[in-house]
């Protein structure tokens, strides 16, 4: 039901996923696999490519809605970053390679902290959307689908 709610919210606020965005996401995912391994995985799990791609498109749409709606609300303070650092990185040894990558570590730390705050804000936000977007299940159709 959350997917349906987020899809309706996307329509209301004018968020769409373009073919180009889907194509780029597919390319990014395929880069993580050796040649032909990605296609082989889909075959092994009997997942038609078009179905997988449609699922990816829906996931991208949902992520875009969440980013727009919740991401804009997230404010990080220096205290937030300091607490996160103490909780997750305080005891890291600063070897020369880590010192060089400190900018990347800071970016990663901020990205993780933003994601954590979005996850915390998600549940109350989706509950509010559930009040606005009522999803009703056609019981007779559902019974036909599940065979009861």
Coordinates of C-alpha atoms in Angstrom, one line a residue:
X1 CA 0.0 0.0 0.0
X2 CA 2.9 2.3 0.6
X3 CA 3.9 2.0 -3.0
X4 CA 0.5 2.9 -4.2
X5 CA 0.4 5.9 -1.8
X6 CA 3.8 7.1 -3.0
X7 CA 2.8 6.7 -6.6
X8 CA -0.3 8.8 -6.0
X9 CA 1.7 11.4 -4.1
X10 CA 4.1 11.6 -7.1
X11 CA 1.2 12.3 -9.4
X12 CA -0.1 15.1 -7.1
X13 CA 3.3 16.8 -6.8
X14 CA 4.3 16.3 -10.4
X15 CA 7.2 13.9 -10.0
X16 CA 7.9 11.6 -12.9
X17 CA 10.8 9.3 -13.9
X18 CA 12.1 9.7 -17.4
X19 CA 13.3 6.9 -19.6
X20 CA 16.7 8.5 -19.4
X21 CA 16.7 8.2 -15.6
X22 CA 15.8 4.5 -15.8
X23 CA 18.4 3.9 -18.5
X24 CA 21.1 5.6 -16.4
X25 CA 20.1 3.6 -13.3
X26 CA 20.2 0.3 -15.2
X27 CA 23.7 1.2 -16.5
X28 CA 24.9 2.1 -13.0
X29 CA 23.6 -1.2 -11.6
X30 CA 25.0 -3.3 -14.5
X31 CA 28.5 -1.7 -13.9
X32 CA 28.6 -3.5 -10.5
X33 CA 28.5 -6.9 -12.3
X34 CA 31.0 -8.6 -14.6
X35 CA 29.8 -8.8 -18.2
X36 CA 26.7 -11.0 -18.7
X37 CA 26.4 -11.8 -15.0
X38 CA 23.5 -9.4 -14.4
X39 CA 21.5 -11.0 -17.2
X40 CA 22.4 -14.5 -15.9
X41 CA 21.1 -13.6 -12.4
X42 CA 17.8 -12.5 -13.9
X43 CA 17.6 -15.7 -15.8
X44 CA 18.4 -17.8 -12.7
X45 CA 15.6 -16.2 -10.7
X46 CA 13.2 -16.3 -13.7
X47 CA 12.7 -12.5 -13.6
X48 CA 11.7 -11.0 -17.0
X49 CA 13.9 -8.0 -17.7
X50 CA 10.9 -5.8 -18.5
X51 CA 9.4 -6.7 -15.1
X52 CA 12.6 -6.0 -13.3
X53 CA 13.0 -2.7 -15.1
X54 CA 9.4 -1.6 -14.2
X55 CA 10.2 -2.4 -10.6
X56 CA 13.3 -0.3 -10.8
X57 CA 11.3 2.6 -12.3
X58 CA 8.8 2.4 -9.4
X59 CA 11.6 2.3 -6.9
X60 CA 13.3 5.3 -8.4
X61 CA 9.9 7.2 -8.4
X62 CA 9.4 6.3 -4.7
X63 CA 13.0 7.5 -3.8
X64 CA 12.4 10.7 -5.7
X65 CA 9.2 11.4 -3.8
X66 CA 10.8 10.7 -0.5
X67 CA 13.9 12.8 -1.3
X68 CA 11.7 15.8 -2.3
X69 CA 9.2 15.5 0.5
X70 CA 11.5 14.5 3.4
X71 CA 15.0 15.5 2.1
X72 CA 14.0 19.1 2.0
X73 CA 12.9 19.0 5.7
X74 CA 16.1 17.5 7.0
X75 CA 18.4 19.9 8.7
X76 CA 21.8 18.8 9.9
X77 CA 23.5 20.8 12.7
X78 CA 27.1 20.7 13.7
X79 CA 26.0 18.9 16.9
X80 CA 24.3 16.2 14.8
X81 CA 27.5 15.6 12.8
X82 CA 29.6 15.6 16.0
X83 CA 27.4 13.1 17.7
X84 CA 27.4 10.9 14.6
X85 CA 31.2 11.1 14.4
X86 CA 31.6 10.1 18.1
X87 CA 29.2 7.2 17.7
X88 CA 30.6 5.8 14.5
X89 CA 34.1 7.1 13.7
X90 CA 35.8 8.4 16.9
X91 CA 38.0 5.4 17.3
X92 CA 39.0 5.1 13.7
X93 CA 42.8 5.3 13.3
X94 CA 43.8 8.0 10.9
X95 CA 46.2 6.2 8.7
X96 CA 47.7 8.2 5.8
X97 CA 45.2 6.7 3.3
X98 CA 42.3 7.7 5.6
X99 CA 43.7 11.2 6.0
X100 CA 43.7 11.6 2.2
X101 CA 40.2 10.3 2.0
X102 CA 38.9 12.5 4.9
X103 CA 36.8 14.6 2.4
X104 CA 35.1 11.4 1.2
X105 CA 34.6 10.2 4.8
X106 CA 33.0 13.5 5.7
X107 CA 30.7 13.3 2.6
X108 CA 29.8 9.7 3.4
X109 CA 29.2 10.6 7.1
X110 CA 26.9 13.4 6.1
X111 CA 25.1 11.2 3.6
X112 CA 24.6 8.5 6.1
X113 CA 23.4 10.9 8.7
X114 CA 20.9 12.5 6.3
X115 CA 19.6 9.0 5.3
X116 CA 19.2 8.1 9.0
X117 CA 17.2 11.3 9.7
X118 CA 15.0 10.6 6.6
X119 CA 14.4 7.1 7.8
X120 CA 13.3 8.4 11.2
X121 CA 11.0 11.0 9.5
X122 CA 9.5 8.4 7.1
X123 CA 7.1 6.6 9.4
X124 CA 5.2 9.6 10.7
X125 CA 5.2 11.1 7.2
X126 CA 3.8 8.0 5.5
X127 CA 1.1 7.7 8.3
X128 CA 0.0 11.2 7.4
X129 CA -0.1 10.3 3.7
X130 CA -2.1 7.2 4.5
X131 CA -4.8 9.5 5.9
X132 CA -4.9 11.5 2.7
X133 CA -4.6 8.6 0.2
X134 CA -7.1 6.0 1.2
X135 CA -6.4 2.6 -0.3
X136 CA -9.3 0.3 -0.5
X137 CA -9.0 -3.4 -1.4
X138 CA -11.8 -4.9 -3.5
X139 CA -12.4 -8.0 -1.3
X140 CA -14.0 -10.1 -3.9
X141 CA -11.2 -9.5 -6.4
X142 CA -8.6 -10.2 -3.7
X143 CA -10.3 -13.5 -2.9
X144 CA -10.1 -14.4 -6.6
X145 CA -6.5 -13.5 -6.8
X146 CA -5.5 -15.6 -3.7
X147 CA -7.9 -18.4 -4.6
X148 CA -10.2 -18.5 -1.6

